[in-house]
């Protein structure tokens, strides 16, 4: 099943902000990890509380798993955006 179109647009908007709006975090990898863990998990938890998503496990397990994922993904996406941006600018 494909995600809804609005979710695709939301991810596209997030990706578009990495090089400009979130460049503060490039080189500050520990801060990016902490911010990704807190903001990423909080966003999904808020969506679950509003009924927009269903988390597969208990709230605590889901938040901890999402925090770990986003602690790695956010700095990784920043690094990828920064690396590709230097090459193609």
PDB file of C-alpha atoms in Angstrom:
ATOM      1  CA  UNK A   1       0.000   0.000   0.000  1.00  0.00           C
ATOM      2  CA  UNK A   2       1.366   3.404  -0.955  1.00  0.00           C
ATOM      3  CA  UNK A   3       1.425   6.267   1.522  1.00  0.00           C
ATOM      4  CA  UNK A   4      -0.980   9.140   0.927  1.00  0.00           C
ATOM      5  CA  UNK A   5       0.115  11.840  -1.501  1.00  0.00           C
ATOM      6  CA  UNK A   6       0.197  14.527   1.215  1.00  0.00           C
ATOM      7  CA  UNK A   7       2.762  12.461   3.133  1.00  0.00           C
ATOM      8  CA  UNK A   8       4.946  12.261   0.035  1.00  0.00           C
ATOM      9  CA  UNK A   9       4.750  16.058  -0.256  1.00  0.00           C
ATOM     10  CA  UNK A  10       5.588  16.463   3.420  1.00  0.00           C
ATOM     11  CA  UNK A  11       8.756  14.352   2.999  1.00  0.00           C
ATOM     12  CA  UNK A  12       9.664  16.273  -0.129  1.00  0.00           C
ATOM     13  CA  UNK A  13       9.373  19.528   1.814  1.00  0.00           C
ATOM     14  CA  UNK A  14      11.526  18.150   4.623  1.00  0.00           C
ATOM     15  CA  UNK A  15      14.202  17.072   2.150  1.00  0.00           C
ATOM     16  CA  UNK A  16      14.152  20.506   0.533  1.00  0.00           C
ATOM     17  CA  UNK A  17      14.934  22.224   3.839  1.00  0.00           C
ATOM     18  CA  UNK A  18      18.007  20.189   4.741  1.00  0.00           C
ATOM     19  CA  UNK A  19      20.597  22.274   2.903  1.00  0.00           C
ATOM     20  CA  UNK A  20      19.183  25.701   3.702  1.00  0.00           C
ATOM     21  CA  UNK A  21      17.026  25.691   6.804  1.00  0.00           C
ATOM     22  CA  UNK A  22      18.832  23.008   8.760  1.00  0.00           C
ATOM     23  CA  UNK A  23      22.455  23.654   7.795  1.00  0.00           C
ATOM     24  CA  UNK A  24      23.092  24.828  11.362  1.00  0.00           C
ATOM     25  CA  UNK A  25      23.283  21.161  12.340  1.00  0.00           C
ATOM     26  CA  UNK A  26      25.973  20.224   9.780  1.00  0.00           C
ATOM     27  CA  UNK A  27      29.164  19.574  11.729  1.00  0.00           C
ATOM     28  CA  UNK A  28      27.232  19.521  15.016  1.00  0.00           C
ATOM     29  CA  UNK A  29      26.535  15.816  14.798  1.00  0.00           C
ATOM     30  CA  UNK A  30      25.772  15.187  18.474  1.00  0.00           C
ATOM     31  CA  UNK A  31      23.262  18.029  18.506  1.00  0.00           C
ATOM     32  CA  UNK A  32      21.750  16.680  15.286  1.00  0.00           C
ATOM     33  CA  UNK A  33      21.465  13.233  16.886  1.00  0.00           C
ATOM     34  CA  UNK A  34      19.782  14.626  19.987  1.00  0.00           C
ATOM     35  CA  UNK A  35      17.452  16.857  17.992  1.00  0.00           C
ATOM     36  CA  UNK A  36      16.552  14.031  15.627  1.00  0.00           C
ATOM     37  CA  UNK A  37      15.837  11.667  18.499  1.00  0.00           C
ATOM     38  CA  UNK A  38      13.647  14.117  20.396  1.00  0.00           C
ATOM     39  CA  UNK A  39      11.838  15.780  17.494  1.00  0.00           C
ATOM     40  CA  UNK A  40      11.442  12.634  15.416  1.00  0.00           C
ATOM     41  CA  UNK A  41       9.991  10.572  18.246  1.00  0.00           C
ATOM     42  CA  UNK A  42       7.816  13.434  19.471  1.00  0.00           C
ATOM     43  CA  UNK A  43       6.347  13.976  16.016  1.00  0.00           C
ATOM     44  CA  UNK A  44       5.302  10.354  15.618  1.00  0.00           C
ATOM     45  CA  UNK A  45       4.006  10.193  19.189  1.00  0.00           C
ATOM     46  CA  UNK A  46       1.907  13.324  18.626  1.00  0.00           C
ATOM     47  CA  UNK A  47       0.567  11.856  15.387  1.00  0.00           C
ATOM     48  CA  UNK A  48      -0.380   8.677  17.263  1.00  0.00           C
ATOM     49  CA  UNK A  49      -2.158  10.676  19.950  1.00  0.00           C
ATOM     50  CA  UNK A  50      -4.125  12.493  17.238  1.00  0.00           C
ATOM     51  CA  UNK A  51      -5.021   9.205  15.573  1.00  0.00           C
ATOM     52  CA  UNK A  52      -3.059   9.857  12.376  1.00  0.00           C
ATOM     53  CA  UNK A  53      -0.782   6.822  12.783  1.00  0.00           C
ATOM     54  CA  UNK A  54      -0.845   3.599  14.744  1.00  0.00           C
ATOM     55  CA  UNK A  55       2.305   2.600  16.586  1.00  0.00           C
ATOM     56  CA  UNK A  56       2.850  -1.137  16.614  1.00  0.00           C
ATOM     57  CA  UNK A  57       4.064  -1.477  20.190  1.00  0.00           C
ATOM     58  CA  UNK A  58       3.533   0.224  23.517  1.00  0.00           C
ATOM     59  CA  UNK A  59       4.082   3.966  23.664  1.00  0.00           C
ATOM     60  CA  UNK A  60       7.408   3.656  25.493  1.00  0.00           C
ATOM     61  CA  UNK A  61       8.792   0.987  23.150  1.00  0.00           C
ATOM     62  CA  UNK A  62       7.666   2.892  20.070  1.00  0.00           C
ATOM     63  CA  UNK A  63       9.120   6.209  21.236  1.00  0.00           C
ATOM     64  CA  UNK A  64      12.450   4.598  22.147  1.00  0.00           C
ATOM     65  CA  UNK A  65      12.685   2.833  18.794  1.00  0.00           C
ATOM     66  CA  UNK A  66      11.745   5.981  16.869  1.00  0.00           C
ATOM     67  CA  UNK A  67      14.243   8.029  18.884  1.00  0.00           C
ATOM     68  CA  UNK A  68      17.016   5.585  18.010  1.00  0.00           C
ATOM     69  CA  UNK A  69      16.057   5.578  14.329  1.00  0.00           C
ATOM     70  CA  UNK A  70      15.875   9.367  14.078  1.00  0.00           C
ATOM     71  CA  UNK A  71      19.094   9.806  16.080  1.00  0.00           C
ATOM     72  CA  UNK A  72      20.815   8.045  13.184  1.00  0.00           C
ATOM     73  CA  UNK A  73      18.664   9.197  10.277  1.00  0.00           C
ATOM     74  CA  UNK A  74      18.721  12.955  10.841  1.00  0.00           C
ATOM     75  CA  UNK A  75      22.526  13.326  10.947  1.00  0.00           C
ATOM     76  CA  UNK A  76      22.809  10.810   8.118  1.00  0.00           C
ATOM     77  CA  UNK A  77      20.427  12.752   5.907  1.00  0.00           C
ATOM     78  CA  UNK A  78      22.219  16.007   6.756  1.00  0.00           C
ATOM     79  CA  UNK A  79      25.573  14.463   5.880  1.00  0.00           C
ATOM     80  CA  UNK A  80      24.221  13.080   2.600  1.00  0.00           C
ATOM     81  CA  UNK A  81      22.640  16.395   1.652  1.00  0.00           C
ATOM     82  CA  UNK A  82      25.808  18.298   2.515  1.00  0.00           C
ATOM     83  CA  UNK A  83      28.041  15.866   0.621  1.00  0.00           C
ATOM     84  CA  UNK A  84      25.899  15.818  -2.502  1.00  0.00           C
ATOM     85  CA  UNK A  85      25.423  19.577  -2.360  1.00  0.00           C
ATOM     86  CA  UNK A  86      29.162  20.257  -2.488  1.00  0.00           C
ATOM     87  CA  UNK A  87      29.484  18.022  -5.501  1.00  0.00           C
ATOM     88  CA  UNK A  88      26.676  19.534  -7.567  1.00  0.00           C
ATOM     89  CA  UNK A  89      26.796  23.236  -6.735  1.00  0.00           C
TER      90      UNK A  89
END
